[in-house]
Short mmCIF file of C-alpha atoms and ligand atoms in Angstrom, two decimals:
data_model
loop_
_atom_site.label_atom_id
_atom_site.label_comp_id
_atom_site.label_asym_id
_atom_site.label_seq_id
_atom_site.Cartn_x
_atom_site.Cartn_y
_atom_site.Cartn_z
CA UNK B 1 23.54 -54.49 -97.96
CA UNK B 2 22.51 -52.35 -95.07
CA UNK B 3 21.99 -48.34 -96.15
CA UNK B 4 23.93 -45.75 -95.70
CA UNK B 5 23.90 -43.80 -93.08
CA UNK B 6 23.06 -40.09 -94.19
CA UNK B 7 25.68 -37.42 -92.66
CA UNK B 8 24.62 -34.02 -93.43
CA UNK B 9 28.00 -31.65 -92.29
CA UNK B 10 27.09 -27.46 -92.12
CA UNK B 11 30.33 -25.59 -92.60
CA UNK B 12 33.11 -26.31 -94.98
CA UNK B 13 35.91 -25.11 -92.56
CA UNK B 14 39.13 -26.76 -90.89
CA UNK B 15 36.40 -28.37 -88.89
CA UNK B 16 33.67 -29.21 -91.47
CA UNK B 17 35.97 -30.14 -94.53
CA UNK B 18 38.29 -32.74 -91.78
CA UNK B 19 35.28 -34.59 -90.91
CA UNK B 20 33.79 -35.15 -93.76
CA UNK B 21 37.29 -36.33 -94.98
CA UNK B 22 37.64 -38.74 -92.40
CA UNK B 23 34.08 -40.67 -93.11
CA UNK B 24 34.39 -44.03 -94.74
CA UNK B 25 32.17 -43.81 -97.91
CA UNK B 26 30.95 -47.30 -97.83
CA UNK B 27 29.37 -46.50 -94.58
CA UNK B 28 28.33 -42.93 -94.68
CA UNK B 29 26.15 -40.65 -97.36
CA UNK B 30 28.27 -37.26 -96.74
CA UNK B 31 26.71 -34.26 -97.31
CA UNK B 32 28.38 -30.73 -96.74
CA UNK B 33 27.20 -27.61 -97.21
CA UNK B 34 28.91 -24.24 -96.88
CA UNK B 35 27.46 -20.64 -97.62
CA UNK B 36 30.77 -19.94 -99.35
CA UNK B 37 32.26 -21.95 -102.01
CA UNK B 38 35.44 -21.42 -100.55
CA UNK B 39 37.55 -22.78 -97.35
CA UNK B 40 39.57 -20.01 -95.76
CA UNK B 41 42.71 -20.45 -94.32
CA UNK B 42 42.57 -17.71 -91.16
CA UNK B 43 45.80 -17.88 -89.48
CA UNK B 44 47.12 -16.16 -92.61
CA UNK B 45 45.26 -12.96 -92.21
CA UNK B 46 48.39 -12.13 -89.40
CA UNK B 47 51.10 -12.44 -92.56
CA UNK B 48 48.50 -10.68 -94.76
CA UNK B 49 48.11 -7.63 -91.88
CA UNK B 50 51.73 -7.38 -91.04
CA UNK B 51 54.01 -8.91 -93.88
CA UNK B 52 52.24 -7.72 -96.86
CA UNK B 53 51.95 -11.17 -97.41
CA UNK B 54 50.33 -12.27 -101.36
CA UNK B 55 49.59 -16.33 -100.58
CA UNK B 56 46.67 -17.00 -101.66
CA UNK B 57 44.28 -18.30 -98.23
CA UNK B 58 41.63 -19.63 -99.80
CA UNK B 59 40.73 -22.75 -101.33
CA UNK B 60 37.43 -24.22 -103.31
CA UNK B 61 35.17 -26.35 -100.89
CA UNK B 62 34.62 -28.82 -103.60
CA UNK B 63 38.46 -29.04 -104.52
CA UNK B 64 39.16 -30.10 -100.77
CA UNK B 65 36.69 -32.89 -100.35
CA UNK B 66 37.00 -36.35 -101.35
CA UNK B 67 35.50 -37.25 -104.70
CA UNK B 68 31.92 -39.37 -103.56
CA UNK B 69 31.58 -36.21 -100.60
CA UNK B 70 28.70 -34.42 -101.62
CA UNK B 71 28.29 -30.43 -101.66
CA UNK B 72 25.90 -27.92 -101.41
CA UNK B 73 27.05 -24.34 -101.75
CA UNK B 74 23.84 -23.10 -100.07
CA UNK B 75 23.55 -21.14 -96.46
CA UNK B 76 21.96 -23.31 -93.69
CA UNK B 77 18.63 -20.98 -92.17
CA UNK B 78 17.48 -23.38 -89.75
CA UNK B 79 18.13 -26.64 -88.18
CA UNK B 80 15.55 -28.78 -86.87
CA UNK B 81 16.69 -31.25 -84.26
CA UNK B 82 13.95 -33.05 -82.87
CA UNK B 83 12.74 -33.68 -86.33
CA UNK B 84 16.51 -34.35 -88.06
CA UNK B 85 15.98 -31.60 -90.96
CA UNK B 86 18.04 -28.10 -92.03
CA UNK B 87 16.34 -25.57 -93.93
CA UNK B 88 18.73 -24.43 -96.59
CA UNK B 89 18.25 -20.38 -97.94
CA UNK B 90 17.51 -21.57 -101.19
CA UNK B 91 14.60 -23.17 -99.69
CA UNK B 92 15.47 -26.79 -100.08
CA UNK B 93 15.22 -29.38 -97.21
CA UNK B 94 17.34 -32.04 -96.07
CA UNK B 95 17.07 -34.58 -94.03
CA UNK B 96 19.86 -36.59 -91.72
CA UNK B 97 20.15 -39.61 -89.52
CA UNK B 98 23.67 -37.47 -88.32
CA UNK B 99 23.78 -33.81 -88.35
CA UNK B 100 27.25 -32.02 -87.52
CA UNK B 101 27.45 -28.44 -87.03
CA UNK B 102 30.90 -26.61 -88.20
CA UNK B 103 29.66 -22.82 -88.58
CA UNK B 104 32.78 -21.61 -86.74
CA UNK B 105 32.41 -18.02 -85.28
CA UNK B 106 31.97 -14.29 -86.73
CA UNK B 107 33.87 -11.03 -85.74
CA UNK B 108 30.42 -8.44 -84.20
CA UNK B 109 31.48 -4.90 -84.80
CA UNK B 110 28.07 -3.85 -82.69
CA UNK B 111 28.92 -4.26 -78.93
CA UNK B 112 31.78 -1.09 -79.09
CA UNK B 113 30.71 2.33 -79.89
CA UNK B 114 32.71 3.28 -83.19
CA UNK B 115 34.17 -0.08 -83.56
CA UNK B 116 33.04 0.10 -87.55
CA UNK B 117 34.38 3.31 -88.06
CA UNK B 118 37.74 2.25 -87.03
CA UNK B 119 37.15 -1.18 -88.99
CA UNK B 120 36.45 0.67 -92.08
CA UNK B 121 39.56 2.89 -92.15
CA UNK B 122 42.66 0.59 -90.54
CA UNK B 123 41.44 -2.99 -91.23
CA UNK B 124 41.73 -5.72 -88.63
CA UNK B 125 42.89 -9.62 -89.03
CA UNK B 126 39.93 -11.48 -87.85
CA UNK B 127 37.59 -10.75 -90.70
CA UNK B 128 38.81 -10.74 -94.19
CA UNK B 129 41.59 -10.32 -96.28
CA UNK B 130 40.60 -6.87 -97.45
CA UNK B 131 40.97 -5.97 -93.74
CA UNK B 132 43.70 -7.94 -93.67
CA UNK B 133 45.41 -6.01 -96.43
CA UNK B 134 43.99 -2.24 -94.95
CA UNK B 135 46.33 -3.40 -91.35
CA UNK B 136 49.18 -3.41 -94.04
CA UNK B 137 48.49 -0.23 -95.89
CA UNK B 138 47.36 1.35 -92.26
CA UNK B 139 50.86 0.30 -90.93
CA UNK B 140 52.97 1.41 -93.70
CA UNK B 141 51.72 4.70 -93.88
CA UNK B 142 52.43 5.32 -90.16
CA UNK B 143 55.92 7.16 -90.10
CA UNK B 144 55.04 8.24 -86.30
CA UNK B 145 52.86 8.27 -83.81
CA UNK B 146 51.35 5.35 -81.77
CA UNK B 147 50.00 2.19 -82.70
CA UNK B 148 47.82 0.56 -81.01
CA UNK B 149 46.48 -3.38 -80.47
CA UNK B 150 43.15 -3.56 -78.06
CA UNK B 151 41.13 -6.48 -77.31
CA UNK B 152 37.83 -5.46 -77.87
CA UNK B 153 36.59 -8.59 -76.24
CA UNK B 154 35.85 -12.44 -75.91
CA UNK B 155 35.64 -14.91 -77.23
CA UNK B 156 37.71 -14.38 -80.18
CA UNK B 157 39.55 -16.96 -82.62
CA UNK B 158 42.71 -17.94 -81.60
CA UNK B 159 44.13 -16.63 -78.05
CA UNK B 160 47.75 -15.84 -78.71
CA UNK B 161 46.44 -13.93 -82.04
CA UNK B 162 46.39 -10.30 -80.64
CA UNK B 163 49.93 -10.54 -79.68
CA UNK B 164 51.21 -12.11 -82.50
CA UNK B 165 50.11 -8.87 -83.89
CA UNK B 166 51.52 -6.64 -81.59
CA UNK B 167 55.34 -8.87 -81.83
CA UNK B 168 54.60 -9.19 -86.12
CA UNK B 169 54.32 -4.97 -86.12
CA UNK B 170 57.14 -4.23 -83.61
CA UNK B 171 59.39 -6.00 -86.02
CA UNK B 172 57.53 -4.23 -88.90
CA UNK B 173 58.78 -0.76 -87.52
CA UNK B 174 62.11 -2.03 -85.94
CA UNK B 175 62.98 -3.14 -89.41
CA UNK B 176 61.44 -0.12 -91.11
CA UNK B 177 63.76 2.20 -89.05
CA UNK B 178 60.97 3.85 -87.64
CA UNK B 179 60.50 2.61 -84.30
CA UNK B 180 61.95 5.25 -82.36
CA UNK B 181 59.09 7.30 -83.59
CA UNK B 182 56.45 4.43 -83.41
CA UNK B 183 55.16 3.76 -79.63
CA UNK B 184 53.31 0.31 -79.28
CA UNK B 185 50.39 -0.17 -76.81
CA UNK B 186 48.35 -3.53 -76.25
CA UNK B 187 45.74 -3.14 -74.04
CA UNK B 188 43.58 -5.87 -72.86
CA UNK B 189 40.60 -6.27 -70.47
CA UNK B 190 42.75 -8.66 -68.70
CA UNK B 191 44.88 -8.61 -65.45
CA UNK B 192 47.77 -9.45 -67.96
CA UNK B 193 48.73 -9.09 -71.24
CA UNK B 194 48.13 -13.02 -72.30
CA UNK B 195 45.35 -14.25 -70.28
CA UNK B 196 46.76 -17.45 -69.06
CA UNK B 197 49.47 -17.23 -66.14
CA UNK B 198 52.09 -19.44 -67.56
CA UNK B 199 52.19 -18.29 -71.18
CA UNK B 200 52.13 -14.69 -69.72
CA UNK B 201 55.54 -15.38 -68.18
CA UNK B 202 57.15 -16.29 -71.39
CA UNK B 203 55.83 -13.14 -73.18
CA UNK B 204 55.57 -10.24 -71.05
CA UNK B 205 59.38 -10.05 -70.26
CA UNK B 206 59.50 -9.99 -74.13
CA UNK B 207 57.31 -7.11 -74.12
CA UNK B 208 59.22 -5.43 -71.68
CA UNK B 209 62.85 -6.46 -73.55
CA UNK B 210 61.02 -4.80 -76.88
CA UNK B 211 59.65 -1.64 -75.31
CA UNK B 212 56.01 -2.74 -75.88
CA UNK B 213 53.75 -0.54 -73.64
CA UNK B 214 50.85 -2.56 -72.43
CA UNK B 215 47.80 -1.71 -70.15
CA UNK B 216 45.40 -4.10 -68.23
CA UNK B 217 42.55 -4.14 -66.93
CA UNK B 218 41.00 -1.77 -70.28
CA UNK B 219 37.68 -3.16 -71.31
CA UNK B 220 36.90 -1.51 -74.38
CA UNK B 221 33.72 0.97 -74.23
CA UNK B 222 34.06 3.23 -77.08
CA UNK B 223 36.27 4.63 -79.80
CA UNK B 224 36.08 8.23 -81.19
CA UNK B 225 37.43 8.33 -84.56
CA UNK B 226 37.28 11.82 -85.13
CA UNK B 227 39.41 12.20 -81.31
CA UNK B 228 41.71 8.98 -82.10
CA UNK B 229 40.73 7.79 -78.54
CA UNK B 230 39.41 4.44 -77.18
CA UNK B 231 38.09 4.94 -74.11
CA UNK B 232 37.44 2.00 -71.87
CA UNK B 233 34.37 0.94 -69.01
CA UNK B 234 36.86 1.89 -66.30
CA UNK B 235 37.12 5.37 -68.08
CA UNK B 236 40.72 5.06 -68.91
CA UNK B 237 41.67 6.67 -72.56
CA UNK B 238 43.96 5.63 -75.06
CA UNK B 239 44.86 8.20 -77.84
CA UNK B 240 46.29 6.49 -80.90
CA UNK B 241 47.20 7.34 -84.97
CA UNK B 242 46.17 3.97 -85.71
CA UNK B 243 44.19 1.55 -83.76
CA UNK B 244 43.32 -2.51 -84.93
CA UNK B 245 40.60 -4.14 -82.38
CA UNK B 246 40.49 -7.80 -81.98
CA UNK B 247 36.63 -8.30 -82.65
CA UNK B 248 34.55 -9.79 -80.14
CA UNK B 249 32.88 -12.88 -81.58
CA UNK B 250 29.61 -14.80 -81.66
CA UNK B 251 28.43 -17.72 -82.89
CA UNK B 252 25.67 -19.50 -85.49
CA UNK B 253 23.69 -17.39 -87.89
CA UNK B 254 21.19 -20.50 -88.03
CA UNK B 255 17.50 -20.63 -86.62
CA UNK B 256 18.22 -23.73 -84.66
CA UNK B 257 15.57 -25.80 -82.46
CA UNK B 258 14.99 -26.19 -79.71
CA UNK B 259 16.71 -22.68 -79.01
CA UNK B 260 17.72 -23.71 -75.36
CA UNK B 261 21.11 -24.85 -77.32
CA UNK B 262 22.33 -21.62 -77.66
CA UNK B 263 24.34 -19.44 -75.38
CA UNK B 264 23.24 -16.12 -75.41
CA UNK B 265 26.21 -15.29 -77.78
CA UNK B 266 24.77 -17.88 -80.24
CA UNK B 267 27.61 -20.96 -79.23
CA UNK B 268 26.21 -24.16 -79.52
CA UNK B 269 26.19 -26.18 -75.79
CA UNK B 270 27.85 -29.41 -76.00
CA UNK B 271 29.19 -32.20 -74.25
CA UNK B 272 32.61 -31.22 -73.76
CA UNK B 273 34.37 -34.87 -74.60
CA UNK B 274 31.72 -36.20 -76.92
CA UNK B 275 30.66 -32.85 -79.09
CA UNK B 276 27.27 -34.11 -78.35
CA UNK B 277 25.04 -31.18 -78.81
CA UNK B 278 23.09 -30.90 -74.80
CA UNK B 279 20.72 -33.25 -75.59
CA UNK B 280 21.18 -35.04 -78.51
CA UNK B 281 22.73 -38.61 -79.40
CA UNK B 282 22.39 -37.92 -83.43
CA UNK B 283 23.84 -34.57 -83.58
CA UNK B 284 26.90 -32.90 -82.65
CA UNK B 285 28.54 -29.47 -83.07
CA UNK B 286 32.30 -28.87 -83.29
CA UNK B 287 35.09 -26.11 -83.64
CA UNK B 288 34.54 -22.64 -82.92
CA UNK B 289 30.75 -23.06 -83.49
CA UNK B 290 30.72 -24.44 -80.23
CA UNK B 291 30.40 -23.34 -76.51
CA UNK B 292 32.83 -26.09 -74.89
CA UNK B 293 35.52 -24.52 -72.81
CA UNK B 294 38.31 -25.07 -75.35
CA UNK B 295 40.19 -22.47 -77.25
CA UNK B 296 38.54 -21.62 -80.96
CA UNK B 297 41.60 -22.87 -82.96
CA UNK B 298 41.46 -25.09 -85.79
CA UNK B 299 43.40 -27.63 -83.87
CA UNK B 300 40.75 -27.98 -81.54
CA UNK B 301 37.90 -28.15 -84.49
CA UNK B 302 40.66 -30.88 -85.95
CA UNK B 303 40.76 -32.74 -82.70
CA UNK B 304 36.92 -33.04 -82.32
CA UNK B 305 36.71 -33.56 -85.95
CA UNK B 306 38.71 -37.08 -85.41
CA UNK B 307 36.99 -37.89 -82.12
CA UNK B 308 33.45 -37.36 -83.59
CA UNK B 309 34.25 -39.78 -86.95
CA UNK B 310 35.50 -42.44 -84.58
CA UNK B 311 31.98 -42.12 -82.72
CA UNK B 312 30.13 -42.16 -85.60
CA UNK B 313 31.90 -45.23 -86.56
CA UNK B 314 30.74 -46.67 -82.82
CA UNK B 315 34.09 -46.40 -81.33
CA UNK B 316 33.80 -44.46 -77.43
CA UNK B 317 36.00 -41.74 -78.80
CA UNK B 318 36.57 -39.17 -76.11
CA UNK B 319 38.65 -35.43 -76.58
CA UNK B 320 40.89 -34.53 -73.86
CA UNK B 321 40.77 -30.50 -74.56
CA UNK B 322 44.02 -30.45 -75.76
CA UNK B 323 45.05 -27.04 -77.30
CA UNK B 324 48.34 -26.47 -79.38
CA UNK B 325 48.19 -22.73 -80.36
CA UNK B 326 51.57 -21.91 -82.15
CA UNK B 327 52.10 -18.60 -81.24
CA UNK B 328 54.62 -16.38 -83.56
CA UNK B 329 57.00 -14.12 -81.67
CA UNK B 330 58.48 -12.37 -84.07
CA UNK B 331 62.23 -12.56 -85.33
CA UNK B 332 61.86 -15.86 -86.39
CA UNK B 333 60.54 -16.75 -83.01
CA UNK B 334 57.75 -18.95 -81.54
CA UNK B 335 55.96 -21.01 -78.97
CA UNK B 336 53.17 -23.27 -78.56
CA UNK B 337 49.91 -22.63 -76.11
CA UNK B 338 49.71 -26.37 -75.54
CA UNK B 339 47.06 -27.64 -71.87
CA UNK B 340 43.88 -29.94 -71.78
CA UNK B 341 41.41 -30.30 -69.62
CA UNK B 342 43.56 -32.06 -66.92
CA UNK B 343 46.80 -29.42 -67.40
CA UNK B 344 46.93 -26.05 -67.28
CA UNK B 345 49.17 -24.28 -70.23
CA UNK B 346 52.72 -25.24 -70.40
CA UNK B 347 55.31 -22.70 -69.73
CA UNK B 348 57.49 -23.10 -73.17
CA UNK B 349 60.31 -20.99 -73.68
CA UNK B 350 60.23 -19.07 -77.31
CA UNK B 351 62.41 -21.04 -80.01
CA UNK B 352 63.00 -20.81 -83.67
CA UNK B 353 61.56 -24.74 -84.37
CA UNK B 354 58.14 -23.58 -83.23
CA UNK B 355 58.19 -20.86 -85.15
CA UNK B 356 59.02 -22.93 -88.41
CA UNK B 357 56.77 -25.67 -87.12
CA UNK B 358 53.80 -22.60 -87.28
CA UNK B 359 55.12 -22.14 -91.26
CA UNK B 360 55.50 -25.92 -92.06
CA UNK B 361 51.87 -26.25 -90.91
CA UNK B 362 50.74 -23.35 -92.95
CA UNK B 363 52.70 -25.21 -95.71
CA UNK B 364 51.43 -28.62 -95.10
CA UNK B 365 47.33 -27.28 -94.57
CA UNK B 366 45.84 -28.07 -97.44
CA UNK B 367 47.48 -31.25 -97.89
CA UNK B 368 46.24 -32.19 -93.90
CA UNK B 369 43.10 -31.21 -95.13
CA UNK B 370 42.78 -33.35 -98.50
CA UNK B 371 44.47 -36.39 -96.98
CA UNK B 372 43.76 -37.44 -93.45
CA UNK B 373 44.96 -40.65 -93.61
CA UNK B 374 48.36 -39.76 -94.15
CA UNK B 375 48.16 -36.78 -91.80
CA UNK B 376 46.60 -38.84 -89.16
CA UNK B 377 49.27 -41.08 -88.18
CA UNK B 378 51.58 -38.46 -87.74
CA UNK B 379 49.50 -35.43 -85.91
CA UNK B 380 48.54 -38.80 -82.95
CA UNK B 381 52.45 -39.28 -82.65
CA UNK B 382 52.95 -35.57 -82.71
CA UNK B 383 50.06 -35.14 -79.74
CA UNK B 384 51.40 -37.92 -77.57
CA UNK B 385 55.40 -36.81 -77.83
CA UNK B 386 53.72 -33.19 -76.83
CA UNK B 387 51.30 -34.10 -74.11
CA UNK B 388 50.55 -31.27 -71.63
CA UNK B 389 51.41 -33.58 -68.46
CA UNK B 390 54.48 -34.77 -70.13
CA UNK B 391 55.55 -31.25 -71.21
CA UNK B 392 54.79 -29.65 -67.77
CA UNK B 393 57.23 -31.87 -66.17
CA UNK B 394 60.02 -30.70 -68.06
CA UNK B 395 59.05 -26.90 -68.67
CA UNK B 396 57.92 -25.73 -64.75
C1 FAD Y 1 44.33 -14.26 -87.12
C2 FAD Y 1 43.98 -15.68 -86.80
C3 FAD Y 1 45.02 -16.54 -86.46
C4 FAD Y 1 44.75 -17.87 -86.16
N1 FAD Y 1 45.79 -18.70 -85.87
C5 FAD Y 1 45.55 -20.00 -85.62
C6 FAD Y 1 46.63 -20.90 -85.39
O1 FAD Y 1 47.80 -20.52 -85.45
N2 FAD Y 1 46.33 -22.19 -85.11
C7 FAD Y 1 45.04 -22.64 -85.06
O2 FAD Y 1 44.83 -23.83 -84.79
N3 FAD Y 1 44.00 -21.81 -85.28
C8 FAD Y 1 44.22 -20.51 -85.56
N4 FAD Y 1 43.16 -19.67 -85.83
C9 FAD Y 1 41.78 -20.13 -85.61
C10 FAD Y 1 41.22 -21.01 -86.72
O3 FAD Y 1 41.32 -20.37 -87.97
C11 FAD Y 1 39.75 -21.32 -86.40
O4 FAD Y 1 39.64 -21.71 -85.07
C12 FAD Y 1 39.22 -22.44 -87.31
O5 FAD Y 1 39.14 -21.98 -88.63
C13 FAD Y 1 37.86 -22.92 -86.82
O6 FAD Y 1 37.38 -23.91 -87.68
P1 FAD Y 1 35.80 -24.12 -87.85
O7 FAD Y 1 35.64 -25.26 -88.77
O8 FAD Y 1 35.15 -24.16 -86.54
O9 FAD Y 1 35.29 -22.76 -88.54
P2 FAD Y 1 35.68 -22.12 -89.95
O10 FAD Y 1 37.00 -22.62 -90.43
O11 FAD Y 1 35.52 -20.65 -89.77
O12 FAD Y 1 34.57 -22.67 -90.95
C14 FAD Y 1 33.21 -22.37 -90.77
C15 FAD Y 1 32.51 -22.53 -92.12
O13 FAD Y 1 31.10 -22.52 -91.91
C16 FAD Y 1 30.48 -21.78 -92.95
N5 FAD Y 1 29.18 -21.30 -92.45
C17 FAD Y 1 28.95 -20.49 -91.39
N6 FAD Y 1 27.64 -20.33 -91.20
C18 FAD Y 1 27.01 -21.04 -92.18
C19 FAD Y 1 25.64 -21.27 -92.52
N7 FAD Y 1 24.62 -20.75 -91.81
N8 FAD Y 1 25.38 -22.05 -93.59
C20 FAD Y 1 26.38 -22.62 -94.32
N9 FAD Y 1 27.68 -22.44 -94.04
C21 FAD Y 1 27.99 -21.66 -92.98
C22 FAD Y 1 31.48 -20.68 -93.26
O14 FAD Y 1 31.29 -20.15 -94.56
C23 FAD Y 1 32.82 -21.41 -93.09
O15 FAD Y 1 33.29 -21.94 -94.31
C24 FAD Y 1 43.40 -18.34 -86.17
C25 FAD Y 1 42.37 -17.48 -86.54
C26 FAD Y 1 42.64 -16.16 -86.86
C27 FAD Y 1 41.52 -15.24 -87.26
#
């Protein structure tokens, strides 16, 4: 009988945990390993910042993987790829013939003056669930005055996050009968307030219809805490009673050679339809963890997680770059950021279905997670019914 190949996976996330699960065991010697023991769910840090929400996000590594998946609740340090070894914290070595990278990306709070002051006292949802929870107790204690959403910078996790946000704590107030004497600003570092052209005409007539003030065009230079002002590069200010900052992120913690991998922001270069990291047949990088010009969403670490198991199984598995962001509105509202490479985002009016299809996947997650095979099937029918060029034709 021929050996297994040994698969050494480093991250335990929506990524990490999907691959693995996808690996036929009779081929493959699976290895994860994750600094944490636990697999976070992150979209639910919005419901934990602005509905109080008490669902529990997190789930045991170990719990998620199928049994014969080995894990290692170690941190990575290092990752040698010419020589197919990662250098584990605790010191251990290990050695692959396929390495995958899954580290996802990490909120910096040092590239805006202040930013960990304001952290510290009103929370944000890109971090943790304590912040998560000090949004929630920063919100409720507001009775008037202005809140206030800013982008502190890219790239961050998920692109129609920040809004969702803003939408989640107009409601918040509008059903607290206090937003008369709330004001809402968003203010972004972009010409609009979503980024992309098409999605921005579905939501900024929304912010107009709610009252939402927005402001473009503010890149975030520094906060003063003691002032409540952010003040941006272009020397704008913003005075506010409570203020939550998307986080700028970065990338890998790891050592990883040979260095000319990384982005300066620590994002891993890859081919952008193989996941091959620049340079390397036997080791690939997927997720947020990675520099490809794709959205960091778990759908897109799910995607790539599917297309590289069907390479490592020798099938020419290719991604398209499909996103599928669904993006809650408030009020029992949604849409979807769905594009690929070839299609630029579709323009699709709000509705309540994709809101409820954003809760029935929060519902389903761990399930998708644990059982591929039966989530497989369905997600590929889902993604071809929903196809960017077929969607664009209807929705113009
Ligand atoms: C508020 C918010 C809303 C979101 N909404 C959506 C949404 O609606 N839809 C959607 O698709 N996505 C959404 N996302 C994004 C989604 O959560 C991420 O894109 C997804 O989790 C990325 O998966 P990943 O596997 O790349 O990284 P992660 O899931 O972050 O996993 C990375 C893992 O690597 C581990 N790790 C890191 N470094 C090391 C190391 N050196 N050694 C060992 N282990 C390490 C970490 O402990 C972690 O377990 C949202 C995110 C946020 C914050």
């Amino acid at each position: 009988m021929a050996t297994k190949k040994r698969v050494v996976v480093i991250g335990g996330g929506a990524g990490g945990a999907l691959l693995a699960n996808n690996l036929p065991l009779e081929e493959f010697d699976v290895t994860v390993i994750d600094r944490s023991p636990y697999h976070y769910y992150w979209p639910w840090l919005l419901y934990v910042a602005f509905k109080g929400s008490k669902r529990p996000m997190k789930k045991e590594i170990r719990e998620l993987l199928k049994p014969g998946v080995s894990f290692i609740q170690a941190g990575a340090q290092s990752v040698d790829l010419n020589n197919r070894k990662v250098v584990l914290e605790n010191g251990k070595t290990l050695e692959y013939d396929y390495l995958v990278i899954a580290t996802g990306s990490r909120p910096t709070y040092s590239q805006i003056g202040g930013h960990k002051k304001v952290v510290e006292r009103y929370g944000d949802y890109h971090s943790s669930e304590e912040n998560a929870r000090r949004v929630w107790n920063a919100i409720n204690s507001l009775k008037q005055g202005t809140f206030a959403v800013i982008v502190g910078g890219d790239p961050y996790r998920c692109p129609p996050s920040p809004l969702e946000g803003v939408f989640l704590a107009e409601e918040f107030f509008r059903a607290r009968g206090l937003r008369d004497k709330v004001k809402i600003v968003f203010a972004v570092p972009y010409p609009r307030p979503y980024p992309a052209e098409p999605m921005n005409e579905v939501v900024e007539p929304i912010l107009r219809e709610r009252g939402i003030e927005y402001i473009t065009f503010f890149t975030l230079d520094r906060i003063d805490e003691e002032k409540k002002v952010a003040v941006s590069m272009e020397g704008e200010e913003l005075k506010y009673d409570v203020l939550v900052v998307i986080p700028p992120h970065v990338g890998t913690d790891m050592k990883i050679a040979p260095e000319d991998v990384l982005t300066q922001d620590r994002f891993i270069q890859a081919d952008k339809y193989t996941n091959n990291i620049k340079g390397f047949d036997d080791a690939f990088v997927i997720g947020d963890a990675s520099a490809v010009p794709v959205a960091k969403t778990g759908v897109t670490a799910h995607l790539q997680a599917g297309v590289v198991a069907r390479r490592l199984q020798g099938e020419d598995a290719r991604n398209s770059g499909r996103t599928n962001c669904p993006f809650d509105l408030g009020y029992g509202l949604g849409t979807f950021v769905i594009s690929d490479y070839n299609n630029p985002v579709v323009k699709l009016p709000p509705s309540r279905f994709s809101h409820l299809a954003k809760i029935a996947f929060a519902a389903s997650y761990w399930d998708m997670i644990r059982y591929p095979e039966l989530w497989n099937p369905i997600f590929e029918a889902y993604f071809e019914a929903t196809e960017p060029a077929k969607l664009g034709r209807i929705y113009v």
